[in-house]
Coordinates of C-alpha atoms in Angstrom, one line a residue:
Chain A
M12 CA 0.0 0.0 0.0
K13 CA 1.4 3.4 -1.0
F14 CA 0.9 6.5 1.0
S15 CA 2.0 10.0 0.4
T16 CA 4.2 11.7 3.0
G17 CA 1.1 13.9 3.6
N18 CA -0.7 10.8 4.8
L19 CA 2.1 9.9 7.2
K20 CA 2.1 13.4 8.5
Q21 CA -1.5 13.0 9.2
I22 CA -0.8 9.7 11.0
S23 CA 2.0 11.4 13.0
L24 CA -0.3 14.2 13.8
G25 CA -3.0 11.7 14.9
I26 CA -0.5 10.1 17.3
W27 CA 0.5 13.5 18.6
L28 CA -3.2 14.4 19.2
I29 CA -3.7 11.0 21.0
L30 CA -0.6 11.8 23.1
L31 CA -1.9 15.3 23.9
I32 CA -5.4 14.0 24.8
S33 CA -3.9 11.2 26.9
S34 CA -1.8 13.8 28.8
I35 CA -4.9 15.8 29.8
P36 CA -6.0 13.5 32.7
L37 CA -2.6 13.9 34.2
F38 CA -3.2 17.6 34.7
V39 CA -6.3 16.9 36.9
P40 CA -5.1 17.1 40.5
P41 CA -6.3 14.4 42.9
A42 CA -9.1 15.5 45.1
S43 CA -8.3 16.2 48.7
E44 CA -10.4 13.8 50.8
P45 CA -12.2 15.7 53.6
K46 CA -11.6 14.0 56.9
S47 CA -14.6 12.8 58.8
N48 CA -12.6 11.9 61.8
Q49 CA -9.6 13.2 63.8
I50 CA -7.2 10.4 62.9
I51 CA -4.5 10.3 60.2
R52 CA -2.9 7.1 59.0
I53 CA 0.8 7.2 58.3
M54 CA 2.7 4.4 56.5
T55 CA 6.2 3.4 55.5
Y56 CA 6.9 0.8 52.9
N57 CA 10.0 -0.5 51.1
I58 CA 8.7 -1.6 47.7
H59 CA 11.8 -3.5 46.4
Q60 CA 12.1 -1.6 43.1
F61 CA 8.6 -2.9 42.0
Y62 CA 9.9 -6.5 41.7
V63 CA 8.6 -9.5 43.5
A64 CA 11.1 -10.6 46.1
D65 CA 11.9 -14.1 45.0
Y66 CA 14.9 -15.1 47.1
V67 CA 15.3 -18.5 45.4
S68 CA 17.8 -20.0 43.1
T69 CA 18.9 -18.2 40.0
T70 CA 16.8 -20.5 37.8
E71 CA 13.7 -19.9 39.8
K72 CA 13.7 -16.1 40.0
T73 CA 10.6 -14.7 38.3
G74 CA 11.4 -11.0 38.0
R75 CA 7.7 -10.4 38.1
Y76 CA 6.6 -6.7 38.5
V77 CA 4.3 -6.1 41.4
F78 CA 2.5 -2.8 40.6
E79 CA -1.0 -4.3 41.1
E80 CA 0.0 -6.2 44.3
L81 CA 1.5 -3.0 45.8
L82 CA -1.6 -1.1 45.0
K83 CA -3.7 -3.7 46.7
V84 CA -1.6 -3.6 49.9
I85 CA -1.6 0.2 50.0
E86 CA -5.4 0.4 49.3
A87 CA -6.0 -2.1 52.1
A88 CA -3.9 0.0 54.5
N89 CA -5.5 3.2 53.3
P90 CA -2.8 5.6 54.5
D91 CA -3.2 9.3 54.3
I92 CA 0.5 9.7 53.9
I93 CA 3.0 7.0 52.8
G94 CA 6.8 7.0 52.5
L95 CA 8.1 4.7 49.9
Q96 CA 11.7 3.4 49.7
E97 CA 13.3 1.6 46.7
N98 CA 10.8 3.3 44.4
E99 CA 13.3 4.4 41.7
G100 CA 11.8 2.6 38.7
L101 CA 13.2 4.9 36.0
R102 CA 16.3 2.8 35.6
L103 CA 16.8 0.4 32.7
S104 CA 17.4 -2.3 35.3
S105 CA 13.9 -1.7 36.6
G106 CA 12.3 -1.6 33.2
N107 CA 12.2 2.2 32.9
Q108 CA 8.9 2.6 34.7
N109 CA 7.6 5.4 36.8
G110 CA 5.8 3.5 39.4
V111 CA 5.5 6.5 41.8
L112 CA 3.4 8.3 39.2
W113 CA 1.4 5.2 38.5
L114 CA 0.7 4.5 42.2
A115 CA -0.1 8.2 42.9
E116 CA -2.6 8.3 40.0
K117 CA -4.3 5.0 41.0
L118 CA -4.5 6.1 44.7
G119 CA -5.5 9.7 43.9
M120 CA -2.7 11.0 46.0
H121 CA -0.2 13.9 45.6
Y122 CA 3.4 12.9 45.6
Y123 CA 7.0 14.0 45.8
Y124 CA 9.4 11.8 43.8
G125 CA 12.3 12.4 46.1
P126 CA 15.9 12.2 44.9
P127 CA 16.1 12.6 41.1
T128 CA 16.9 9.6 39.0
S129 CA 20.3 11.2 38.2
A130 CA 21.3 10.9 41.9
Q131 CA 21.4 7.1 41.4
I132 CA 19.7 6.6 44.8
Y133 CA 17.2 3.7 45.2
G134 CA 14.4 6.2 45.9
E135 CA 12.5 7.9 48.7
A136 CA 9.1 9.1 47.6
I137 CA 6.3 10.5 49.7
L138 CA 2.6 10.3 48.7
S139 CA -0.1 12.3 50.4
K140 CA -3.8 12.6 50.2
W141 CA -3.4 16.3 50.8
P142 CA -1.3 18.8 48.7
I143 CA 2.4 19.0 49.2
K144 CA 3.4 22.6 49.9
E145 CA 7.2 22.2 50.2
Q146 CA 9.5 19.5 49.1
E147 CA 13.3 18.8 49.1
W148 CA 15.7 16.0 49.4
K149 CA 19.3 15.8 50.7
Q150 CA 22.0 13.3 50.3
L151 CA 22.9 11.5 53.5
P152 CA 26.6 11.1 54.5
S153 CA 27.8 7.9 52.8
P154 CA 31.4 7.1 54.0
E155 CA 30.8 3.5 52.8
G156 CA 28.3 1.7 50.6
I157 CA 26.2 3.5 48.0
E158 CA 24.5 6.9 47.9
R159 CA 21.5 7.4 50.3
G160 CA 19.1 10.2 50.6
I161 CA 16.3 11.7 52.7
A162 CA 13.1 13.4 51.4
R163 CA 11.3 16.2 53.3
V164 CA 7.9 17.5 52.6
V165 CA 5.5 19.9 54.2
I166 CA 1.9 18.7 53.7
D167 CA -1.1 21.1 53.7
S168 CA -3.5 18.9 55.7
P169 CA -6.9 19.8 57.2
F170 CA -5.1 19.7 60.6
G171 CA -2.5 22.2 59.5
E172 CA 0.9 21.8 58.1
L173 CA 2.5 18.3 58.6
L174 CA 6.3 17.9 58.3
V175 CA 7.2 14.5 57.0
F176 CA 10.7 12.9 56.3
N177 CA 11.4 9.7 54.5
T178 CA 14.7 7.9 54.2
H179 CA 16.5 4.7 53.5
F180 CA 19.7 3.9 55.4
E181 CA 22.7 1.9 54.3
I182 CA 22.5 -1.9 54.7
D183 CA 23.5 -3.8 57.8
R184 CA 27.2 -4.4 57.1
F185 CA 28.0 -0.7 56.8
K186 CA 27.6 0.3 60.4
T187 CA 29.7 3.5 60.2
A188 CA 27.5 4.8 57.4
Q189 CA 24.4 4.0 59.4
R190 CA 25.7 5.8 62.4
E191 CA 26.5 8.9 60.4
Q192 CA 23.2 8.8 58.6
A193 CA 21.3 8.5 61.9
N194 CA 23.2 11.6 63.3
F195 CA 22.4 13.5 60.1
V196 CA 18.7 12.8 60.3
V197 CA 18.5 13.8 64.0
E198 CA 20.2 17.1 63.2
Y199 CA 18.2 17.7 60.0
V200 CA 14.9 17.2 61.8
G201 CA 16.1 19.3 64.6
G202 CA 13.4 20.4 67.1
Q203 CA 10.6 20.6 64.6
K204 CA 7.3 18.7 65.0
A205 CA 7.7 16.0 62.5
I206 CA 7.1 12.4 61.4
V207 CA 10.2 10.4 60.3
L208 CA 9.6 7.4 58.1
G209 CA 11.9 4.9 56.5
D210 CA 13.7 1.7 56.0
F211 CA 16.6 2.3 58.5
N212 CA 18.2 -1.2 58.1
T213 CA 19.1 -1.0 61.7
R214 CA 18.0 -3.2 64.6
A215 CA 17.5 -3.1 68.3
D216 CA 18.2 -6.8 68.8
Q217 CA 21.7 -6.3 67.2
N218 CA 22.3 -3.3 69.5
D219 CA 23.0 -1.2 66.5
E220 CA 24.3 2.2 67.3
A221 CA 22.2 3.9 64.7
Y222 CA 19.1 2.5 66.3
H223 CA 20.0 3.9 69.6
I224 CA 20.7 7.3 68.2
L225 CA 17.2 7.4 66.7
Y226 CA 15.6 5.9 69.7
S227 CA 17.2 8.5 71.9
A228 CA 16.2 11.4 69.7
F229 CA 12.6 10.5 68.8
T230 CA 9.6 8.6 70.1
Y231 CA 9.3 5.2 68.5
G232 CA 5.8 4.9 67.0
L233 CA 5.5 1.4 68.3
V234 CA 6.0 2.7 71.9
E235 CA 3.6 5.6 71.3
A236 CA 1.0 3.2 70.3
G237 CA 1.3 1.4 73.6
F238 CA 3.6 -1.5 72.9
H239 CA 6.9 -2.5 74.4
P240 CA 9.8 -1.6 72.0
N241 CA 10.8 -5.3 71.9
A242 CA 7.3 -6.5 71.1
T243 CA 6.9 -8.7 68.1
I244 CA 4.5 -6.2 66.7
G245 CA 6.1 -4.3 63.8
F246 CA 8.2 -7.1 62.4
S247 CA 8.6 -6.1 58.8
S248 CA 11.4 -8.0 57.3
P249 CA 11.7 -10.4 55.6
A250 CA 8.1 -10.4 54.3
T251 CA 8.2 -14.2 53.9
D252 CA 8.8 -14.7 57.7
P253 CA 9.1 -11.4 59.5
T254 CA 11.5 -11.8 62.3
H255 CA 13.0 -8.3 62.8
K256 CA 12.2 -4.6 62.6
I257 CA 14.1 -2.4 60.2
D258 CA 11.2 -0.2 59.0
Y259 CA 10.2 2.4 61.5
I260 CA 7.9 5.3 62.1
W261 CA 9.6 7.8 64.4
L262 CA 7.7 10.7 66.0
T263 CA 9.3 13.9 67.4
R264 CA 9.1 13.7 71.1
G265 CA 6.0 15.1 72.9
H266 CA 4.3 16.3 69.7
W267 CA 2.1 13.3 68.8
T268 CA -0.5 11.0 70.2
A269 CA -1.0 7.6 68.6
V270 CA -4.2 5.7 68.6
P271 CA -3.6 2.8 71.1
N272 CA -2.6 -0.5 69.5
S273 CA -2.7 1.1 66.0
Y274 CA 0.9 0.2 65.0
K275 CA 0.4 -2.6 62.4
T276 CA 2.0 -4.2 59.4
Y277 CA 0.5 -4.6 56.0
G278 CA 1.6 -6.6 53.0
N279 CA 2.8 -10.0 51.8
P280 CA 5.8 -11.6 50.0
D281 CA 4.0 -11.3 46.7
A282 CA 4.2 -7.5 46.9
S283 CA 7.7 -6.8 48.5
D284 CA 10.4 -8.3 50.6
H285 CA 9.3 -5.9 53.4
L286 CA 6.0 -5.4 55.0
G287 CA 4.6 -1.9 55.2
V288 CA 4.3 -0.4 58.7
L289 CA 1.4 1.8 59.7
I290 CA 0.4 4.0 62.6
E291 CA -2.7 6.0 63.4
L292 CA -2.2 9.4 64.9
E293 CA -4.9 11.5 66.7
M294 CA -5.2 15.0 65.4
K295 CA -6.8 18.2 66.5
Q296 CA -8.5 20.3 63.7
Chain B
M7 CA 4.4 15.1 -2.7
S8 CA 6.4 11.9 -2.6
E9 CA 4.8 8.6 -2.1
I10 CA 6.0 6.0 0.3
E11 CA 5.1 2.4 1.1
L12 CA 3.2 2.1 4.4
A13 CA 4.1 -1.5 5.2
P14 CA 7.9 -1.0 5.1
T15 CA 7.5 2.1 7.2
F16 CA 5.6 0.3 9.9
R17 CA 8.0 -2.6 9.7
V18 CA 10.9 -0.3 10.5
A19 CA 8.9 1.3 13.3
F20 CA 8.0 -2.1 14.6
L21 CA 11.5 -3.5 14.6
T22 CA 12.8 -0.3 16.3
L23 CA 10.1 -0.7 19.0
L24 CA 10.9 -4.4 19.3
F25 CA 14.6 -3.6 19.9
I26 CA 13.6 -1.2 22.7
I27 CA 11.2 -3.7 24.3
L28 CA 13.6 -6.6 24.1
F29 CA 16.6 -4.8 25.3
N30 CA 14.6 -3.3 28.2
R31 CA 13.4 -6.8 29.1
F32 CA 16.8 -8.4 28.8
V33 CA 18.6 -5.9 31.0
S34 CA 15.9 -5.9 33.7
M35 CA 15.8 -9.7 33.8
V36 CA 19.6 -10.0 34.1
F37 CA 19.4 -7.4 36.8
V38 CA 16.9 -9.5 38.6
L39 CA 19.2 -12.5 38.4
N40 CA 21.9 -10.5 40.1
F41 CA 19.6 -8.5 42.4
T42 CA 21.4 -9.0 45.7
T43 CA 23.8 -7.1 47.9
Q44 CA 26.1 -10.1 47.8
G45 CA 27.5 -9.3 44.4
V46 CA 27.0 -10.5 40.8
N47 CA 26.9 -14.0 39.4
F48 CA 27.7 -15.7 36.1
T49 CA 24.5 -14.3 34.5
M50 CA 26.2 -10.9 34.1
G51 CA 28.0 -12.6 31.2
F52 CA 24.7 -12.9 29.3
A53 CA 25.4 -9.3 28.3
I54 CA 27.5 -10.4 25.3
L55 CA 24.5 -12.3 24.0
V56 CA 22.9 -9.1 22.7
L57 CA 25.7 -8.4 20.3
S58 CA 24.1 -9.5 17.0
A59 CA 27.0 -8.6 14.7
I60 CA 28.3 -12.1 14.6
S61 CA 24.9 -13.6 13.9
I62 CA 24.4 -11.0 11.1
W63 CA 27.7 -12.1 9.6
I64 CA 26.8 -15.8 9.8
Y65 CA 23.4 -15.0 8.3
G66 CA 25.1 -13.3 5.4
K67 CA 26.8 -16.6 4.6
C68 CA 23.8 -18.8 5.1
D69 CA 21.6 -19.2 2.0
F70 CA 19.2 -21.4 3.9
C71 CA 18.6 -18.7 6.5
K72 CA 18.0 -16.1 3.8
N73 CA 15.4 -18.4 2.2
H74 CA 13.6 -18.6 5.5
F75 CA 13.7 -14.9 6.2
R76 CA 10.0 -14.6 6.8
S77 CA 10.2 -17.4 9.4
L78 CA 12.8 -15.4 11.3
W79 CA 10.2 -12.6 11.6
F80 CA 7.6 -14.8 13.2
L81 CA 10.3 -16.6 15.3
T82 CA 11.2 -13.2 16.8
I83 CA 7.6 -12.5 17.8
G84 CA 7.4 -16.0 19.4
L85 CA 10.6 -15.4 21.3
T86 CA 9.4 -12.0 22.5
G87 CA 6.3 -13.9 23.8
I88 CA 8.5 -16.3 25.7
A89 CA 10.6 -13.4 27.0
S90 CA 7.4 -12.0 28.7
I91 CA 6.9 -15.0 30.9
P92 CA 7.7 -14.7 34.6
N93 CA 11.0 -16.6 34.8
A94 CA 14.0 -14.3 34.7
M95 CA 16.5 -16.8 33.3
I96 CA 14.2 -18.0 30.4
S97 CA 13.0 -14.5 29.8
A98 CA 16.6 -13.0 29.6
L99 CA 17.8 -15.8 27.3
S100 CA 14.7 -15.5 25.0
A101 CA 15.1 -11.7 24.8
A102 CA 18.8 -12.1 23.9
L103 CA 18.0 -14.6 21.2
A104 CA 15.2 -12.4 19.9
L105 CA 17.6 -9.5 19.8
Q106 CA 20.0 -11.5 17.7
I107 CA 17.3 -12.1 15.2
V108 CA 16.0 -8.5 15.4
G109 CA 19.6 -7.5 14.3
I110 CA 19.3 -9.7 11.2
L111 CA 15.8 -8.4 10.5
I112 CA 17.0 -4.8 10.8
T113 CA 19.8 -5.4 8.4
E114 CA 17.4 -6.8 5.9
T115 CA 14.7 -4.2 6.4
F116 CA 16.3 -0.8 7.1
D117 CA 17.5 1.2 4.2
I118 CA 18.8 4.5 5.5
A119 CA 18.4 6.1 2.2
S120 CA 14.7 5.4 1.9
P121 CA 11.9 7.7 3.2
E122 CA 10.2 4.6 4.6
T123 CA 13.1 3.9 7.0
K124 CA 13.3 7.6 8.0
W125 CA 9.6 7.7 8.8
G126 CA 9.7 4.4 10.6
L127 CA 12.6 5.5 12.8
G128 CA 10.6 8.6 13.7
L129 CA 7.3 6.8 14.3
A130 CA 8.9 4.2 16.7
P131 CA 9.5 6.6 19.6
L132 CA 6.0 8.1 19.1
A133 CA 4.6 4.6 19.5
N134 CA 6.8 4.1 22.6
Y135 CA 5.5 7.4 24.2
L136 CA 2.0 6.2 23.4
I137 CA 2.6 2.9 25.3
Y138 CA 3.8 4.9 28.3
L139 CA 0.9 7.2 28.2
I140 CA -1.7 4.3 27.9
L141 CA 0.0 2.5 30.7
G142 CA 0.4 5.5 33.1
Q143 CA 4.2 5.6 32.7
T144 CA 4.7 1.9 33.4
Y145 CA 5.8 -0.5 30.6
L146 CA 4.6 -3.5 28.8
F147 CA 5.6 -6.2 31.4
G148 CA 4.4 -4.2 34.4
T149 CA 0.7 -4.6 34.5
I150 CA -2.2 -6.7 33.0
E151 CA -2.9 -3.8 30.7
G152 CA 0.7 -3.9 29.7
Y153 CA 0.4 -7.5 28.7
V154 CA -2.8 -6.8 26.7
L155 CA -1.0 -4.1 24.8
L156 CA 2.0 -6.4 24.2
F157 CA -0.3 -9.0 22.8
S158 CA -1.8 -6.4 20.5
L159 CA 1.7 -5.5 19.3
F160 CA 2.2 -9.2 18.5
I161 CA -0.9 -9.3 16.4
F162 CA 0.3 -6.2 14.6
G163 CA 3.7 -7.8 14.1
L164 CA 2.2 -10.9 12.7
V165 CA 0.1 -8.9 10.2
L166 CA 3.2 -7.0 9.2
G167 CA 5.2 -10.2 8.8
R168 CA 2.9 -11.7 6.3
S169 CA 4.2 -9.5 3.5
V170 CA 7.8 -9.1 4.7
E171 CA 10.5 -9.5 2.1
R172 CA 14.3 -9.2 2.0
Q173 CA 15.9 -6.2 0.5
E174 CA 17.7 -6.8 -2.8
N175 CA 20.8 -4.9 -1.8
T176 CA 21.5 -5.4 1.8
E177 CA 23.9 -2.9 3.4
L178 CA 25.3 -2.9 6.9
E179 CA 25.4 0.9 6.9
S180 CA 21.8 1.3 8.0
I181 CA 22.1 -0.8 11.2
I182 CA 25.5 0.7 12.0
R183 CA 24.2 4.3 11.7
T184 CA 20.9 3.6 13.6
Y185 CA 22.1 1.3 16.4
P186 CA 23.3 4.2 18.7
Y187 CA 20.0 6.0 18.0
M188 CA 18.0 3.0 19.1
T189 CA 20.2 2.7 22.2
L190 CA 19.4 6.4 22.9
L191 CA 15.7 5.7 22.6
L192 CA 16.1 2.7 25.0
L193 CA 18.0 4.8 27.6
V194 CA 16.7 8.4 27.3
L195 CA 14.7 9.7 24.4
G196 CA 12.1 6.9 24.3
I197 CA 11.0 7.5 27.9
P198 CA 9.4 10.9 28.6
S199 CA 9.3 10.2 32.4
F200 CA 13.0 9.5 32.5
V201 CA 13.9 13.0 31.3
V202 CA 11.7 14.4 34.0
T203 CA 12.8 12.3 36.9
W204 CA 16.4 12.6 35.9
S205 CA 16.3 16.4 35.9
I206 CA 13.7 17.3 38.5
D207 CA 15.1 19.0 41.6
R208 CA 18.2 20.1 39.7
G209 CA 17.5 23.8 39.8
I210 CA 14.9 24.2 37.0
I211 CA 12.7 27.2 37.6
G212 CA 9.4 26.1 39.1
A213 CA 10.3 22.5 39.2
S214 CA 9.6 22.3 42.9
R215 CA 6.1 23.7 42.4
L216 CA 4.9 22.0 39.2
S217 CA 3.6 18.4 39.4
L218 CA 5.7 15.6 38.0
D219 CA 2.9 14.7 35.5
V220 CA 2.8 18.2 34.1
F221 CA 6.5 17.8 33.3
V222 CA 5.9 14.4 31.8
A223 CA 3.2 15.8 29.6
L224 CA 5.4 18.8 28.6
T225 CA 8.4 16.5 27.9
T226 CA 6.2 14.1 25.8
L227 CA 4.9 17.0 23.7
S228 CA 8.3 18.5 23.3
M229 CA 9.8 15.2 22.1
T230 CA 6.9 14.6 19.8
T231 CA 7.3 18.0 18.3
G232 CA 11.0 17.3 17.7
I233 CA 10.2 14.1 15.9
L234 CA 7.4 15.8 13.8
L235 CA 9.7 18.7 12.9
A236 CA 12.4 16.2 11.8
L237 CA 9.9 14.2 9.7
N238 CA 8.5 17.3 8.0
Q239 CA 11.8 18.5 6.7
D240 CA 12.9 18.0 3.1
W241 CA 16.2 16.3 3.7
N242 CA 18.5 17.1 0.8
Q243 CA 21.2 19.0 2.7
E244 CA 24.3 17.2 1.8
S245 CA 26.5 19.6 3.7
A246 CA 28.8 19.1 6.6
K247 CA 27.6 22.4 8.0
W248 CA 24.2 20.9 8.8
F249 CA 25.7 17.9 10.4
L250 CA 27.7 20.1 12.7
I251 CA 24.6 22.1 13.6
Y252 CA 22.6 19.0 14.5
A253 CA 25.6 17.6 16.4
I254 CA 26.0 20.7 18.4
G255 CA 22.2 20.9 19.0
S256 CA 22.1 17.4 20.3
L257 CA 25.3 17.9 22.4
L258 CA 23.9 21.0 24.1
S259 CA 20.5 19.6 24.7
F260 CA 21.9 16.4 26.2
I261 CA 24.2 18.5 28.4
D262 CA 21.1 20.3 29.7
I263 CA 19.1 17.1 30.2
L264 CA 21.9 15.1 31.8
F265 CA 24.0 17.6 33.7
I266 CA 22.3 21.0 34.2
G267 CA 18.5 20.7 34.0
T268 CA 17.7 24.2 33.0
V269 CA 14.8 23.4 30.7
P270 CA 15.0 19.6 30.3
F271 CA 11.5 19.2 28.8
L272 CA 12.4 21.6 26.0
S273 CA 15.9 20.2 25.6
A274 CA 14.3 16.7 25.1
G275 CA 12.5 18.0 22.1
V276 CA 15.7 19.6 20.6
A277 CA 17.7 16.5 21.4
T278 CA 15.1 14.2 19.7
F279 CA 15.0 16.5 16.6
S280 CA 18.8 16.8 16.4
V281 CA 19.5 13.1 16.8
L282 CA 17.0 12.2 14.1
A283 CA 18.1 15.0 11.8
S284 CA 21.7 13.9 11.9
I285 CA 20.5 10.5 10.5
Y286 CA 18.0 11.8 8.0
S287 CA 20.2 14.4 6.5
A288 CA 23.4 12.5 6.1
P289 CA 24.2 11.0 2.7
T290 CA 24.6 7.3 2.3
R291 CA 27.8 5.5 1.4
P292 CA 27.0 2.1 0.0
G293 CA 29.6 -0.5 0.7
Q294 CA 31.1 1.4 3.6
G295 CA 29.7 -0.8 6.4
S296 CA 31.6 -3.9 7.6
S297 CA 30.8 -6.6 10.2
S298 CA 33.8 -5.5 12.3
M299 CA 32.5 -1.9 12.3
L300 CA 29.0 -3.1 13.4
F301 CA 30.6 -5.2 16.1
A302 CA 32.6 -2.3 17.4
V303 CA 29.5 0.0 17.5
Q304 CA 27.4 -2.7 19.2
L305 CA 30.2 -3.5 21.7
L306 CA 30.7 0.2 22.6
S307 CA 26.9 0.7 23.0
L308 CA 26.7 -2.4 25.2
L309 CA 29.7 -1.2 27.3
F310 CA 28.0 2.2 28.0
V311 CA 24.7 0.5 28.8
V312 CA 26.4 -1.9 31.2
L313 CA 28.3 0.9 32.9
Y314 CA 25.2 3.0 33.1
V315 CA 23.3 0.2 34.8
V316 CA 26.1 -0.6 37.1
A317 CA 26.4 3.1 38.2
G318 CA 23.3 2.7 40.3
N319 CA 24.6 -0.4 42.0
W320 CA 28.3 0.2 41.9
A321 CA 29.0 -1.0 45.5
F322 CA 27.8 -4.5 44.7
V323 CA 29.8 -5.3 41.6
P324 CA 33.5 -6.1 41.1
S325 CA 35.6 -3.1 41.9
I326 CA 36.9 -2.4 38.4
F327 CA 33.3 -1.9 37.2
G328 CA 32.4 0.0 40.3
V329 CA 35.3 2.5 39.8
M330 CA 34.4 2.9 36.1
S331 CA 30.8 3.6 36.8
H332 CA 30.5 5.2 40.2
G333 CA 28.9 8.7 39.8
L334 CA 29.2 8.5 36.0
A335 CA 25.7 7.4 34.9
G336 CA 25.1 10.6 33.1
V337 CA 28.5 10.4 31.4
H338 CA 27.8 7.0 30.1
L339 CA 24.5 8.1 28.6
F340 CA 26.4 11.1 27.1
L341 CA 28.9 8.7 25.6
V342 CA 26.1 6.9 23.7
L343 CA 25.2 10.2 22.1
M344 CA 28.9 10.8 21.3
L345 CA 28.9 7.4 19.6
H346 CA 25.9 8.3 17.6
I347 CA 27.6 11.5 16.4
G348 CA 30.8 9.7 15.8
V349 CA 29.3 7.0 13.7
N350 CA 27.2 9.4 11.6
G351 CA 30.0 11.9 11.4
Y352 CA 32.2 9.1 10.0
Y353 CA 29.8 8.8 7.0
W354 CA 29.8 12.6 6.6
R355 CA 33.6 12.5 6.5
L356 CA 33.5 9.9 3.7
T357 CA 31.4 12.2 1.6
S358 CA 33.3 15.4 2.1

C-alpha cells in the first residue's frame, strides 16, 4: 500500500493528538479527601524496586513486577501519607517505569518523587492525600556503601501543616555509614514537629548504634501506640517470615498522640520483601 | 508530494520498537538474576548475547537462513512472547536470542536512504510514548494492561510479517548508523518520564512547584514536536555544515538534560530532533559498512549500557566496574550520544 508523505504526516499528527489527549487527565489534581474523623494514617513501605522478592535459586527467579500487588496492599492499609523506599523505577534495570506516578494516579494522591533519577539513589518518595506545599531532598553522608538520601515535605492537611521525612539507610554491614546517617537525620529534623519514616536497616536486637541514636532522639511509633519496644508487633522483614524490625515510624518527642494499638504491618511476600508499617495518629482540627 | 510504502515504514517502526522492548526486558531480567547485595553472578556474562554482529555475519553466509527470512520474523515474535513469561532466566535468554534475530531483520529491512526507514525511525518513539501514556508511565511487562498491549503488538507484528521481504541490496550501513540512535531511545529519548525524573530538583525554575505529571506531559509533547519537525523537513542538505549544527544541537540539549537541568523538557525536544536529523540528512555511502565496524559499534553501545546500569549499584559489583561507573551514569549516557555523532560523522567525512 502506498501513502503520500502527507498521509504519514496525518498519522503522526494523529498520534500526537492522542498523546496530547492522553496527557490531559494527568493535569487533573487528585481531590483532597475531607476528613470525617480526627485520625490520620501514616505508613512506610519499602517496595523493592517494583519486583517481587523471590529469594530463590537463579533458575527460579521470576522477576515479576508487582504494581498491582503493591496497589492492593496500600489500598488495604488506606494511608493518608505514605513514605516509599526503593521506588526508583526509571532505571533500565527496573524496566524504565515510573511506578511512583502510577501509584499516585491510582491512589488519587499527591506525591513527591524524592531524589532525582540522576542521583542514582534507590528512591525515597512521599505520597499524600493532601497537597504538598514544600519538598526537598538531601543526600545522606555515605562514607561506605552507596549513595543514600532523605526526602522532606510539608503537607497542607486539614489539621495544619505536617512535616514528614522519608529515608533509606545503608545496609546492615555498613555500620559506620548507618551511624553517620542517623546523626544526620536527627540534626536535619532538629526540634521541629515531624514524622520520620523509613527503612533504616538498623536493629535493636543487634544493638545497632544507629538504632540507639534514633531511639534517643525520637519517640518510637510502636511505643507511642502502647507496645513495648521489643514487642513482636512491627516485624517487617523479611516479608516471607518477618523476624525483625528495620522499617520504622519515628515521631518527634511530645508532639504526637498515637491511637492505642494502632501500630500494624500490611503486605505479603507477593508485593515486596518488606511489610509496610502503619500507625494512626490522633489529630486536632 | 512523494509517495512511500506504508508496510515497510511500519516494519521499520515495529523493529525499532521491538529492539527497545527486548533490550529493556533483557537488562531488567539480568538485573533480577543479580539483584542481591552479595554481588553479581555468572549471568552478568549474558550481556554479550545481545551483540548481533556475529549472527548477522553468519546469516550473510547462510543461504538457507536467507530463504527462511520470513520465518525469522515470526520466530522473533514468538521469542518475545517467551521473554514475557515470569521466569527471569528463560526471559533473559529468550530476549537475547530475539535481539540476535532482530539485528538480522533490521539489516534486511532498514534502508537508511529510503523515506520509509526515516519515517519508521521517527514513528517508533512516538509509539513508545503512546505505550507509556496508555500504561500510566509503566511499561509492557508491568501490569495486566501492559500484557494486553504487548499481545496487541504481537498481532500487529504478525500482520506486518505476512508480506515481509528481504531487500535486494543489503547494506550494513543502515544498522550501523541507527544502532546508537535505538540505544538512545532505549536509555533516554524513548522515555518521557525518564527525562523528567532525571532532571527534576536540579534547579529548574518552578520544578519544585509543578507536578511531575505536568513535566511528563510537557516532555512528551516537546519530544513529539521534535520528531514531527524532523519528519517534516525536506532532507537534501548534503553539507557538513548541517551535520555540525545537528551535532552541536544534540550535544547542548543532552548536556542540559543530563548535567544541568535548566529546561529539560524543551531540551528533550531539541535532542530528539537533532539526533533524528543527523541520521536523516546524512548522505549514504553504500559498501562502507563492515561486520567489524558493526561489532565495534554494538560493543561500545553495550559497554556504555552496562556501565550506566552498574552506576546505580556500583558497590555490589566487582571493583573495576564500580570504579568505572560510580557517579558517572550521566557520562555513560552522554557517551552513547557521542557514539551516535561519531558514527554518523564518519559517514559525513566519507562524503566530504
